[in-house]
Short mmCIF file of C-alpha atoms in Angstrom, two decimals:
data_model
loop_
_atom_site.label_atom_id
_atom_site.label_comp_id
_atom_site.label_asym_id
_atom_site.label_seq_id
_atom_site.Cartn_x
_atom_site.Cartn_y
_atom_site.Cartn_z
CA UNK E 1 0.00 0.00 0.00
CA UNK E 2 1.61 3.82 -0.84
CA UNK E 3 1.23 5.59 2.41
CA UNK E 4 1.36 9.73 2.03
CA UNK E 5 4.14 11.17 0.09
CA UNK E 6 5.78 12.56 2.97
CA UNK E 7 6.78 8.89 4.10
CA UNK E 8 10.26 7.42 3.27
CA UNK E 9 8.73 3.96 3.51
CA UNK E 10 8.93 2.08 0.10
CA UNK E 11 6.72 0.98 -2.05
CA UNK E 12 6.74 -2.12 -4.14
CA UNK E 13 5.58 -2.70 -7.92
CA UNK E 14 4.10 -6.77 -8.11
CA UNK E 15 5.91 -6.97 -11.68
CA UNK E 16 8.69 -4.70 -11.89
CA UNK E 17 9.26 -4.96 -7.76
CA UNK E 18 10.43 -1.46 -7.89
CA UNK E 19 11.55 0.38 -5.05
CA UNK E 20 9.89 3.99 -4.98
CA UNK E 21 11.69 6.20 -2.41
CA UNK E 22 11.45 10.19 -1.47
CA UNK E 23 8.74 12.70 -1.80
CA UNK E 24 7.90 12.67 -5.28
CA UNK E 25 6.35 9.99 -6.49
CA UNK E 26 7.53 10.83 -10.10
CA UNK E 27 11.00 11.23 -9.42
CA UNK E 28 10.92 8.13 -7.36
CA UNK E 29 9.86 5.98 -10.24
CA UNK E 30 12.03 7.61 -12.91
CA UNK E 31 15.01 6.75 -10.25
CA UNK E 32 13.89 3.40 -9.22
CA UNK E 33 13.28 2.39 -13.52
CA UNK E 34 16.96 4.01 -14.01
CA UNK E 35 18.46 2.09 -11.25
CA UNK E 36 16.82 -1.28 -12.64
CA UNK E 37 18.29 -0.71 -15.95
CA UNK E 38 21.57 0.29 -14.81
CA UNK E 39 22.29 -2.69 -12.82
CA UNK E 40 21.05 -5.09 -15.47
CA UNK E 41 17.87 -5.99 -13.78
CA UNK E 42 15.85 -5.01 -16.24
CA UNK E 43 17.33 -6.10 -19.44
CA UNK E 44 17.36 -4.19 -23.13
CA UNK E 45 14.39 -5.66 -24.92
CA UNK E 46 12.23 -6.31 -21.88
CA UNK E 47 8.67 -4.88 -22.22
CA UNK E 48 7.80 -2.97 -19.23
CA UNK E 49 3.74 -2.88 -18.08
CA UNK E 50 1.05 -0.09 -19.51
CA UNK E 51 1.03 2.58 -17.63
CA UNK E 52 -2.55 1.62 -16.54
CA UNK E 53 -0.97 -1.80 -15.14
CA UNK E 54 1.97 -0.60 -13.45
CA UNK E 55 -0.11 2.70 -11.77
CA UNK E 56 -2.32 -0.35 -10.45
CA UNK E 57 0.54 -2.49 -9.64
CA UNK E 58 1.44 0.74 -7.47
CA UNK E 59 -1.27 1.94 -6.50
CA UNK E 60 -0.37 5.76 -7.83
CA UNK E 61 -1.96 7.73 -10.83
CA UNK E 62 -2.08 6.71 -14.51
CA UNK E 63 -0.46 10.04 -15.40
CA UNK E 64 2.62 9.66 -13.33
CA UNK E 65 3.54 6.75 -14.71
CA UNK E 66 2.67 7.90 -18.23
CA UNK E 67 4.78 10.92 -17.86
CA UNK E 68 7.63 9.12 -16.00
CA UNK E 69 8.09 6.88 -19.14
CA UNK E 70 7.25 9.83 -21.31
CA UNK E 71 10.74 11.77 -19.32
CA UNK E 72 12.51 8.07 -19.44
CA UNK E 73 12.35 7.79 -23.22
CA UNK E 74 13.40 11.38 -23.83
CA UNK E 75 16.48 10.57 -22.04
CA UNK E 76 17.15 7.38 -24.27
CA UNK E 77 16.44 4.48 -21.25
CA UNK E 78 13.16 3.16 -22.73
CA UNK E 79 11.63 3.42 -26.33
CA UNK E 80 8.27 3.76 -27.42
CA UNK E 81 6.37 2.76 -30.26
CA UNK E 82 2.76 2.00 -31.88
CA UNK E 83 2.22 -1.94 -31.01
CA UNK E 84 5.08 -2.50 -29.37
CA UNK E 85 4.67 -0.40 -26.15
CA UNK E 86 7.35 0.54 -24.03
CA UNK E 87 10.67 -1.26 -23.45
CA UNK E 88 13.70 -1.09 -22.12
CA UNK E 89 16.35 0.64 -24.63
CA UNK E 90 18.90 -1.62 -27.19
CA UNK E 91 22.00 0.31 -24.72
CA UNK E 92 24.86 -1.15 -22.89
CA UNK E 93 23.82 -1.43 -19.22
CA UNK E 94 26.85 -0.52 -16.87
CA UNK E 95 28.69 -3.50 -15.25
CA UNK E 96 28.76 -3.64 -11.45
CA UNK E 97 32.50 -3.54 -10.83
CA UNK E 98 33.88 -6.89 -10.65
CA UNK E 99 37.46 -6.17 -10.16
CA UNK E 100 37.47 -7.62 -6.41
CA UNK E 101 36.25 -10.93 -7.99
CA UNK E 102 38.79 -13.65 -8.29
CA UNK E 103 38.27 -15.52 -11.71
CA UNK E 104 38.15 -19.10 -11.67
CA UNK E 105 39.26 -21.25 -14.63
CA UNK E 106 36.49 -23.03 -16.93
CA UNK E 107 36.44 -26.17 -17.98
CA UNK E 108 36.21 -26.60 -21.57
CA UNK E 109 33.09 -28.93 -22.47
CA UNK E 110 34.39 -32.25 -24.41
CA UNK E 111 33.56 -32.25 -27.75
CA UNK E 112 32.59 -35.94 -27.46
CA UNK E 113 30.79 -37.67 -24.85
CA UNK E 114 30.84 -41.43 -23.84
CA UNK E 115 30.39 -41.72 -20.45
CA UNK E 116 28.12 -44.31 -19.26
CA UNK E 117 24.99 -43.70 -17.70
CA UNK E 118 22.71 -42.25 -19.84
CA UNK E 119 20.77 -42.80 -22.92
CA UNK E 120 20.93 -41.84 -26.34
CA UNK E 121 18.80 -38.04 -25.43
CA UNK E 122 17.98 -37.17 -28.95
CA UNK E 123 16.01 -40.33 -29.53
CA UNK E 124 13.38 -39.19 -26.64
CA UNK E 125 10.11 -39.93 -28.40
CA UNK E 126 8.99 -36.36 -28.36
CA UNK E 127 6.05 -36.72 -30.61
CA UNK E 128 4.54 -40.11 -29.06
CA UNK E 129 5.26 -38.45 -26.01
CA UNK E 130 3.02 -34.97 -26.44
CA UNK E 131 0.19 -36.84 -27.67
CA UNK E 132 0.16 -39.55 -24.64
CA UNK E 133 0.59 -36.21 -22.22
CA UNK E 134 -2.76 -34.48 -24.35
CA UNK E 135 -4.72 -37.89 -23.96
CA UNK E 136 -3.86 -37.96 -20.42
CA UNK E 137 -4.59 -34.10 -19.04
CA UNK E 138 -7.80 -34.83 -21.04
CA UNK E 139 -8.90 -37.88 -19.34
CA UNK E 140 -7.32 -36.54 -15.82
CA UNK E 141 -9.62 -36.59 -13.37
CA UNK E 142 -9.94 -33.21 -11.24
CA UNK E 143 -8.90 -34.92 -7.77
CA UNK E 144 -5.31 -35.89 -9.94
CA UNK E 145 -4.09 -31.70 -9.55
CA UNK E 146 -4.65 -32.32 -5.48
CA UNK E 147 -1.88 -34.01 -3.01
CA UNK E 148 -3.05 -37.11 -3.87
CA UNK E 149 -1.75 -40.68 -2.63
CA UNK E 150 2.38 -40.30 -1.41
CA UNK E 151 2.49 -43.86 -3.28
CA UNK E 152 1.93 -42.42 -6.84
CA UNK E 153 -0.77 -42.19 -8.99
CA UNK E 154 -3.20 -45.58 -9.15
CA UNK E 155 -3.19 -44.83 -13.02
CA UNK E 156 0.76 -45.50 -13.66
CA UNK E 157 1.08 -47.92 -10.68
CA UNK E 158 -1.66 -49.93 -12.51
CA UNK E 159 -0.08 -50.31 -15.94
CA UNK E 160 3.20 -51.03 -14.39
CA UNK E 161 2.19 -53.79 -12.19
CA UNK E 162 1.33 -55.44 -15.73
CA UNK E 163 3.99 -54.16 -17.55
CA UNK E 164 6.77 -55.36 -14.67
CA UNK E 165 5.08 -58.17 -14.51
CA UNK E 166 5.48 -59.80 -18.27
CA UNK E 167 8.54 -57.99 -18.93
CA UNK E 168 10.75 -58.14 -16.39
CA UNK E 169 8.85 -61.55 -14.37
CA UNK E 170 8.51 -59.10 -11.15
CA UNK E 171 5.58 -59.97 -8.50
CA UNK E 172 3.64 -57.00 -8.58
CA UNK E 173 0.55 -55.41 -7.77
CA UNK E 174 -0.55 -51.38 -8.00
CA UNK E 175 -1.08 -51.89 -3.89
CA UNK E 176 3.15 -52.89 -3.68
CA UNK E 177 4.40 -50.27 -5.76
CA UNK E 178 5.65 -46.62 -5.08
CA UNK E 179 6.29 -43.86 -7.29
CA UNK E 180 9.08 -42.28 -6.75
CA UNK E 181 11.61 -39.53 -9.04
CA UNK E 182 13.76 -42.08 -10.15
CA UNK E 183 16.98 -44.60 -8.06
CA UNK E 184 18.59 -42.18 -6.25
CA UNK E 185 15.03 -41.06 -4.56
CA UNK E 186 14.30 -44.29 -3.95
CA UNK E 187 17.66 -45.49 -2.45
CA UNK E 188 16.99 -42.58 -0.56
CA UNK E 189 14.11 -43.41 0.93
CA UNK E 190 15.30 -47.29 1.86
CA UNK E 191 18.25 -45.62 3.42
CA UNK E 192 15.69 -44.11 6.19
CA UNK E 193 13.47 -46.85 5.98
CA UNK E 194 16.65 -49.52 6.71
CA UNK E 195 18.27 -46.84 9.69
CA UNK E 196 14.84 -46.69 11.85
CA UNK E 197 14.73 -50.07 11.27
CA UNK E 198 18.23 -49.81 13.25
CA UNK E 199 20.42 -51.64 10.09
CA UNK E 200 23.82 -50.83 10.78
CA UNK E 201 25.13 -51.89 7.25
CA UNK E 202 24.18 -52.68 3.95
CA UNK E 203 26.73 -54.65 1.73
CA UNK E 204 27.16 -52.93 -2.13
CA UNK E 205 29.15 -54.50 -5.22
CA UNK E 206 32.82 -53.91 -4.86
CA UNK E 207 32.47 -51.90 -8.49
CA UNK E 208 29.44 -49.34 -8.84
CA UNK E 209 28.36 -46.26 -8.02
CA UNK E 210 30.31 -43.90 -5.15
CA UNK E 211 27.16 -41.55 -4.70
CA UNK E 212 24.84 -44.42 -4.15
CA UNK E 213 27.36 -45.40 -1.51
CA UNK E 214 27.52 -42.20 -0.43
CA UNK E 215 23.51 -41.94 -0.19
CA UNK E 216 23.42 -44.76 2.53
CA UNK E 217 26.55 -43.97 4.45
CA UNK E 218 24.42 -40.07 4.79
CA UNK E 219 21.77 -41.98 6.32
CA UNK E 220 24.26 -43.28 8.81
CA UNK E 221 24.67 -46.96 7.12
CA UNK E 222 27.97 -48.42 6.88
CA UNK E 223 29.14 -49.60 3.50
CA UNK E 224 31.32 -52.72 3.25
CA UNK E 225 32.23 -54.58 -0.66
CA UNK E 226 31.16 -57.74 -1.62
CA UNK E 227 33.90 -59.36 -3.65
CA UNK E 228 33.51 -60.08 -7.08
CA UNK E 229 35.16 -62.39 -9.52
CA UNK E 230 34.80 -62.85 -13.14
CA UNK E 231 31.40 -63.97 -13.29
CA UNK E 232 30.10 -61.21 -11.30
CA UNK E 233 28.92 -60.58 -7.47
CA UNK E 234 30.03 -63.46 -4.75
CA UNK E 235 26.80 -63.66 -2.93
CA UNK E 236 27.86 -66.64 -0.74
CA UNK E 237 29.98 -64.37 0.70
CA UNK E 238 26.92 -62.40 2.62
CA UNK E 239 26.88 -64.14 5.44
CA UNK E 240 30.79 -63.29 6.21
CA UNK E 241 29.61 -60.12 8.19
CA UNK E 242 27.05 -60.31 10.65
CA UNK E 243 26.31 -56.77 10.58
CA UNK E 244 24.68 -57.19 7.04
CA UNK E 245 20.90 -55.83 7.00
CA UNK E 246 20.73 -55.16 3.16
CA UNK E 247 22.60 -55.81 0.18
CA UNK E 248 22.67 -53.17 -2.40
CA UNK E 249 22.81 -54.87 -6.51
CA UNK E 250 22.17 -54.76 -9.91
CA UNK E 251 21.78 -59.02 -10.55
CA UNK E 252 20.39 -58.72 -14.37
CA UNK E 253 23.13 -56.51 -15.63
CA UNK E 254 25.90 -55.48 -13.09
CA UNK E 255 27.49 -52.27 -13.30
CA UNK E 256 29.87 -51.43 -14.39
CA UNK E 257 31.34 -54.92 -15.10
CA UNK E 258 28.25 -56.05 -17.71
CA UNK E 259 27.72 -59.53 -16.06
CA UNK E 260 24.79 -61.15 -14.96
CA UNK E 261 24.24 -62.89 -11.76
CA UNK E 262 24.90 -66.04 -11.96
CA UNK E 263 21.78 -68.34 -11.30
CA UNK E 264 23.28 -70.21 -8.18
CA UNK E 265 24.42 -66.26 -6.87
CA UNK E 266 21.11 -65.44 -7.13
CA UNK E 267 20.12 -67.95 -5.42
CA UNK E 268 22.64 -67.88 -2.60
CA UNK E 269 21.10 -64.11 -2.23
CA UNK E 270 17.95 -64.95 -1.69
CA UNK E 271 18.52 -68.07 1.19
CA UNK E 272 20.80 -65.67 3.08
CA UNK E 273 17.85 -62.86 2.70
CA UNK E 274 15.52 -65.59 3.76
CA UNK E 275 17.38 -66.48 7.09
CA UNK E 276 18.45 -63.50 8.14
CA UNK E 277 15.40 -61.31 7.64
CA UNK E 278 17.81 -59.07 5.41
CA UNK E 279 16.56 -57.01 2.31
CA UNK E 280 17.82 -57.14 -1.24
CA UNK E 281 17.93 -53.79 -2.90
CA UNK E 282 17.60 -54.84 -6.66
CA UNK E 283 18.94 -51.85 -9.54
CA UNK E 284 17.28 -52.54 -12.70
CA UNK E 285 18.58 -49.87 -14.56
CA UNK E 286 18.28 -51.56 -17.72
CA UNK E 287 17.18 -54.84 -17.78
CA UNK E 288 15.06 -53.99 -20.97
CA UNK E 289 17.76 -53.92 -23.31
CA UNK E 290 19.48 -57.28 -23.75
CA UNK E 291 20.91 -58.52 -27.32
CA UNK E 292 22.79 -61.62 -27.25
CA UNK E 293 21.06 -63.60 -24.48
CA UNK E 294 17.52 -64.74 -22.85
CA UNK E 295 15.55 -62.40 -20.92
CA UNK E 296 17.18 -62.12 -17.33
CA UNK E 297 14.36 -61.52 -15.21
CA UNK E 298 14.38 -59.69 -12.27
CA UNK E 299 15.49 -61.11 -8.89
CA UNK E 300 12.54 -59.86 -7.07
CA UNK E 301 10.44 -63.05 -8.86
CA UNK E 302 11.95 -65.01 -7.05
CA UNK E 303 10.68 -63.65 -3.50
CA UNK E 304 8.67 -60.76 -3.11
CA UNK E 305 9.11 -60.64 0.44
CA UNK E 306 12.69 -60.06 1.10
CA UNK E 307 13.41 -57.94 -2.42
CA UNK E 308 12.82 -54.42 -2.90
CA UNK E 309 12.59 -53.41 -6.91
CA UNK E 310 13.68 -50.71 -7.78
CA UNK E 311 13.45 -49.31 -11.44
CA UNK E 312 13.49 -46.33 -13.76
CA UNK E 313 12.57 -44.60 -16.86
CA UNK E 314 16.00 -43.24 -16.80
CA UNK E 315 17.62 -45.22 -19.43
CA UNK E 316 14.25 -46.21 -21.17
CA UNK E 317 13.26 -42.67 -21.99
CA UNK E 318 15.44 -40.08 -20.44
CA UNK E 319 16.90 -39.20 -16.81
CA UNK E 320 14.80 -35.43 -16.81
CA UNK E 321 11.63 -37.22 -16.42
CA UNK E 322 12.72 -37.77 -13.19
CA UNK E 323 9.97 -41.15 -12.58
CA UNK E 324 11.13 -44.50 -11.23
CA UNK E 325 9.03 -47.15 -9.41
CA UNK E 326 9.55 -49.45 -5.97
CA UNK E 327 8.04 -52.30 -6.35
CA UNK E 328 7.98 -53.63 -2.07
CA UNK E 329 7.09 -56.20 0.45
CA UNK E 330 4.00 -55.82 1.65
CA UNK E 331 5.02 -55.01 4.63
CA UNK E 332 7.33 -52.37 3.91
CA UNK E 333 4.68 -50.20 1.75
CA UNK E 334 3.04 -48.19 4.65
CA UNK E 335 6.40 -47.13 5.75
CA UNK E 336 7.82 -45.96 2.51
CA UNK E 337 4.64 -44.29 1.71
CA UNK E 338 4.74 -42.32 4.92
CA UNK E 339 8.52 -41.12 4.60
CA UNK E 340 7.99 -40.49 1.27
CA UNK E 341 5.10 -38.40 1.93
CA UNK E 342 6.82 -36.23 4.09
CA UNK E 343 8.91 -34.68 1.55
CA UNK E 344 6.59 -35.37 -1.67
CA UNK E 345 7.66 -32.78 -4.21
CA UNK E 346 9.23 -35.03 -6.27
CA UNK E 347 6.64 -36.70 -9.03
CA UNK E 348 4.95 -34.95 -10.83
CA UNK E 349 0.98 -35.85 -11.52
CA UNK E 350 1.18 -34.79 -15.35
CA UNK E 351 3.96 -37.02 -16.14
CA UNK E 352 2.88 -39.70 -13.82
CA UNK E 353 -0.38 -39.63 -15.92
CA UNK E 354 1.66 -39.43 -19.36
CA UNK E 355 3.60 -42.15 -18.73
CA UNK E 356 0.34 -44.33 -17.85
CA UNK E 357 -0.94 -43.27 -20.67
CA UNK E 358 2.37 -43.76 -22.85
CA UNK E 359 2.70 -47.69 -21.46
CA UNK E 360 -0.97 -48.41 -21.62
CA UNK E 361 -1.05 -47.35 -25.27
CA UNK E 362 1.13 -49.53 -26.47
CA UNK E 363 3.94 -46.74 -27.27
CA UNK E 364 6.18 -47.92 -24.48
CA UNK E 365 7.03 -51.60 -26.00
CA UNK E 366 7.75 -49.72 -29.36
CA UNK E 367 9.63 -47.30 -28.54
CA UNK E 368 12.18 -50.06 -26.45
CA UNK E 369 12.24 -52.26 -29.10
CA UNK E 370 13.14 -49.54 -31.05
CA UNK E 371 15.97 -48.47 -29.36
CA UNK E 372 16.77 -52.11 -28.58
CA UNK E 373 18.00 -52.36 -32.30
CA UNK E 374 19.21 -48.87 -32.31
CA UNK E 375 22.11 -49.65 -29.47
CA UNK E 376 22.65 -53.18 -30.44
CA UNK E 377 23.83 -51.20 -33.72
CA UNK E 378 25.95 -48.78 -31.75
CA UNK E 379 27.32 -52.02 -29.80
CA UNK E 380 28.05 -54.21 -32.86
CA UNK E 381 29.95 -51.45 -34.35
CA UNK E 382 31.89 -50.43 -31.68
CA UNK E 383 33.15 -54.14 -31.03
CA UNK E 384 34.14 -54.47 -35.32
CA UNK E 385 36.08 -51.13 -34.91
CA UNK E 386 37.67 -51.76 -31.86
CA UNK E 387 38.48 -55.86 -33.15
CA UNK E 388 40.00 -54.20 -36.27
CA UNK E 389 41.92 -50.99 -35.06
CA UNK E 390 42.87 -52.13 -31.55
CA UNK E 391 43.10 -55.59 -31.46
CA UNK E 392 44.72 -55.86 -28.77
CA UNK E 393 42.17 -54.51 -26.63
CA UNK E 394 39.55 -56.82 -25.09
CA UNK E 395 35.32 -55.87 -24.96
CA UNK E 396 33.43 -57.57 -22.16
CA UNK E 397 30.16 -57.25 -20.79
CA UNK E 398 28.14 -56.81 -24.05
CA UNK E 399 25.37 -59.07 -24.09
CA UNK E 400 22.81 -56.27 -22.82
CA UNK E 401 22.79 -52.80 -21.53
CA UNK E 402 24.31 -49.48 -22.83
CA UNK E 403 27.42 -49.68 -22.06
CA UNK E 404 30.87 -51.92 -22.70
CA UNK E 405 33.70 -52.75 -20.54
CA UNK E 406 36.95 -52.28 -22.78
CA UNK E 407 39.88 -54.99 -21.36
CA UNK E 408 43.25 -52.75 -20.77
CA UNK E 409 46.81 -53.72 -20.57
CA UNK E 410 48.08 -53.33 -16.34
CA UNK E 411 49.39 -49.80 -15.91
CA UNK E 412 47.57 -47.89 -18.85
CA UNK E 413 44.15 -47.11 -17.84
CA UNK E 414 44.91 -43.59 -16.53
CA UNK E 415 47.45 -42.81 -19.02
CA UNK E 416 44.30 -43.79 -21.55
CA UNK E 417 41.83 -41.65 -19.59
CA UNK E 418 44.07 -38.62 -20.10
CA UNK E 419 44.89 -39.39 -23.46
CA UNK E 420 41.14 -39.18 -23.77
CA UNK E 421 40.67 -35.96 -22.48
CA UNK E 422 43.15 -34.26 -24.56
CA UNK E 423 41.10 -35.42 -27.70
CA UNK E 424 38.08 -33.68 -26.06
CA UNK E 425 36.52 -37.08 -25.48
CA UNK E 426 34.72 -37.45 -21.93
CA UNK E 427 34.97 -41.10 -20.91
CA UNK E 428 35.90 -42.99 -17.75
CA UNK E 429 37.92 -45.74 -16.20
CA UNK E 430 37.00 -48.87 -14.36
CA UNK E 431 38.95 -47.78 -11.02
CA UNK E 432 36.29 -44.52 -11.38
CA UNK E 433 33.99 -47.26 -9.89
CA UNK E 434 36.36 -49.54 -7.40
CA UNK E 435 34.59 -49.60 -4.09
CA UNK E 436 37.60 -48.16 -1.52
CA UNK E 437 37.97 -51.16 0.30
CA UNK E 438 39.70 -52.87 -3.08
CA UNK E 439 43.10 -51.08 -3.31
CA UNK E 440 44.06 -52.69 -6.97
CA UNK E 441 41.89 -53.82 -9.59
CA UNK E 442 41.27 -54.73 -13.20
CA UNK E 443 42.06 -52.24 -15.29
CA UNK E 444 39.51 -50.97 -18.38
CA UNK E 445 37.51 -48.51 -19.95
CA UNK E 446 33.58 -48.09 -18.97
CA UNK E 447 32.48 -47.06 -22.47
CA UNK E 448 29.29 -46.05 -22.83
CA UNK E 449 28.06 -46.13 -26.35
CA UNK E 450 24.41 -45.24 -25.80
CA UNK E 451 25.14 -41.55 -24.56
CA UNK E 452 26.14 -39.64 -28.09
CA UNK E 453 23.68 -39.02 -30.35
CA UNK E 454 23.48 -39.96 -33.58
CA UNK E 455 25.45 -37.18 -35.30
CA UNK E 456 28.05 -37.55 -32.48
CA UNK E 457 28.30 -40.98 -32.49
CA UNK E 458 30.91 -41.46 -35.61
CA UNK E 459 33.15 -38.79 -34.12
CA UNK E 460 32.92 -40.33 -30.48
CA UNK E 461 33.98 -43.62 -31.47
CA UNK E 462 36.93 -42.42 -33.87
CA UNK E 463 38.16 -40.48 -30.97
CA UNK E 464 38.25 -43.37 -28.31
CA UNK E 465 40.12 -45.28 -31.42
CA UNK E 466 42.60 -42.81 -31.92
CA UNK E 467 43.03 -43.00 -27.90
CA UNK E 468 43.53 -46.71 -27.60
CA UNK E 469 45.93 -46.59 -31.18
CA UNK E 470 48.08 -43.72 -29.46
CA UNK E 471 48.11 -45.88 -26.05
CA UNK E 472 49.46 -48.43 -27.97
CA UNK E 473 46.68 -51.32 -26.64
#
């Protein structure tokens, strides 16, 4: 509210949030619209409100703001013309002074990217996509744009109890699943879950993920490595430490090392769940894409009750959708549900509805079958290439996924790494993902071939060749 002229007290504009001080009221705007400009606030270009909205705004006359802009273009800070109202003048605003600032260095952006972790962006179904999000706002019902359930909507938990359940063989029903914004939110959320429920430690892969790590040991869980050998994850060796609660894994496509678990692991997972009480976190980042081999279904199918799912649309679609799933026990729902509700602002409703609407139609199955061929490509050619211009060089881990392990000779993995980054090429080694309780290790390149798109892709892989050629592998 604008108290009396004589009063210093200021007054705000909703838009502009301008700050009118001193007696006249005039004056004060013509200062407070230089002052904006000046510092950059507003910028040249911007379109500044009719003099009938911003005397509103203020809650001063129409003909003090009309003259104040009339006095501002004179002087050359706004312009004026027929259709166009006013806006801020094409001039150089001053710079604050920055000389006090100490400049830190940028880091140039790689020209080529095949780090692994993320899918092939430009192949997001964009199209498929709008129309399942226009089907779905127009079927939404109008309780969907309240709170709602903390568990997701019953829309997308429905379709994916059927879609889990013939693709991936995972016991599920809409009542045992959670929505959540993808694995880190729902690792998350176990992490709590696992602590009140007084776990002191929950055993990870010896090779994965540091910030997944670093999620549980933040909820005050301890950490230790299972050790693996060539064939992946040794299970039997869970019941070594008796501090074990949970056992953090990805069984149908370990990463980074590309194996799956083997079936007698698997099996050695679940008895040791089974007599200890202990929970099995199961990653299935992407058990949809597999090329060379049968289905491997999820690890949860074997026993609902001591195997948390957990799975995304991360590699599927694209990481910025930010939607993953939990499929639970049934008697670790409530509990989830209620931490999760506590801090709920991290699923949207409209793309929780889209991407019910984007499995139930059908577009879902196409679209990863489509990209099934589309990596399988990627993957056949970087194996030729690498078989031909670095033969030396051995490619594991292939059979499914997005991403190869590339076999290196002892003692050149970092000098590889760096060779990489000097031909602008952003890629990563295997130690990147040693657990630290393994001082020494294999040593390879995690090469993920599903991240460029397609008018990078040529360019990315003749720059890791050139790499491995000038290593001498």
């Amino acid at each position: 509210m604008v108290k009396s002229r004589a009063t210093s007290t200021p007054t705000l504009g909703v838009d502009l949030h301008l700050d009118l001080k001193g007696a006249g009221l005039r004056s004060g705007l013509m200062d407070a619209l230089r002052e904006a400009v000046r510092g950059g606030r507003l910028a040249p270009g911007t379109r500044l409100p009719s003099s009938r909205t911003l005397a509103a705004d203020l809650g001063i006359a129409r003909n003090t703001v009309a003259d104040a802009y009339a006095e501002l273009v004179a002087e050359g800070w706004l312009t004026a013309r027929q259709g166009s109202g006013t806006r801020v003048a094409q001039r150089a605003a001053a710079r604050p002074d920055r000389g006090h600032v100490h400049r830190l260095p940028t880091r140039r952006k790689p020209t080529y990217n095949l780090m692994a972790g993320s899918p092939d962006l430009a192949s997001f179904p964009r199209a498929e996509w709008l129309k399942a999000a226009r089907r779905a706002l127009t079927a939404a019902p109008h309780d969907a744009f309240g709170f709602g359930d903390p568990r997701g909507r019953i829309e997308l938990r429905t379709v994916l109890a059927d879609y889990l359940a013939r693709s991936r063989g995972v016991y599920a029903s809409p009542d045992r699943i959670v929505i959540c914004s993808g694995f880190v939110h729902g690792l998350m959320l176990m992490g709590r879950v696992l602590r009140a429920r007084r776990v002191r430690e929950v055993a990870v892969e010896a090779y994965g993920l540091d910030f997944h790590w670093k999620l549980l040991t933040d909820a005050g869980l301890r950490t230790p490595a299972l050790p693996m050998d060539e064939q992946g994850t040794r299970t039997d060796e869970l019941g070594a430490d008796k501090g074990v609660g949970a056992v953090l894994m990805t069984p149908a496509h370990q990463f980074p090392i590309g194996v799956p678990l083997l079936p007698d692991r698997r099996a050695a997972a679940v008895d040791w769940a089974r007599a200890t009480g202990g929970l099995i976190l199961e990653d299935d980042y992407d058990g949809e894409f597999r090329y060379d081999r049968q289905p491997v279904g999820a690890l949860q199918g074997l026993d609902p009750e001591h195997v948390v799912y957990i799975g995304t649309a991360s590699k599927s679609l694209a990481p910025g959708l930010r939607l993953g799933w939990m499929v639970l026990p049934e008697h670790l729902v409530d509990e989830v549900a209620e931490g999760k509700g506590l801090s709920d602002w991290t699923c949207g409703v409209l793309d929780q509805l889209t991407l019910a609407e984007f499995i139930g139609s059908g577009a879902y199955d196409r679209h990863v079958r489509g990209m099934r061929l589309h990596y399988r490509r990627r993957r056949d050619q970087l194996v030729a290439a690498i078989a031909e211009r670095a033969p030396d060089a051995r490619v594991s881990g292939i059979a499914a996924g997005l991403h190869a392990l590339v076999e290196l000779p002892p003692g050149t993995e970092r000098s590889i790494v760096q060779a990489a980054t000097w031909q602008g090429l952003a890629l990563e080694g295997l130690s990147r993902f040693r657990h630290p309780q393994l001082p020494h290790g294999r040593e390879a390149l995690v090469v993920g071939y599903g991240t460029p798109p397609d008018s990078a892709w040529t360019g990315a892989l003749d720059a890791l060749l050139r790499v491995l050629a000038a290593v001498g592998t």
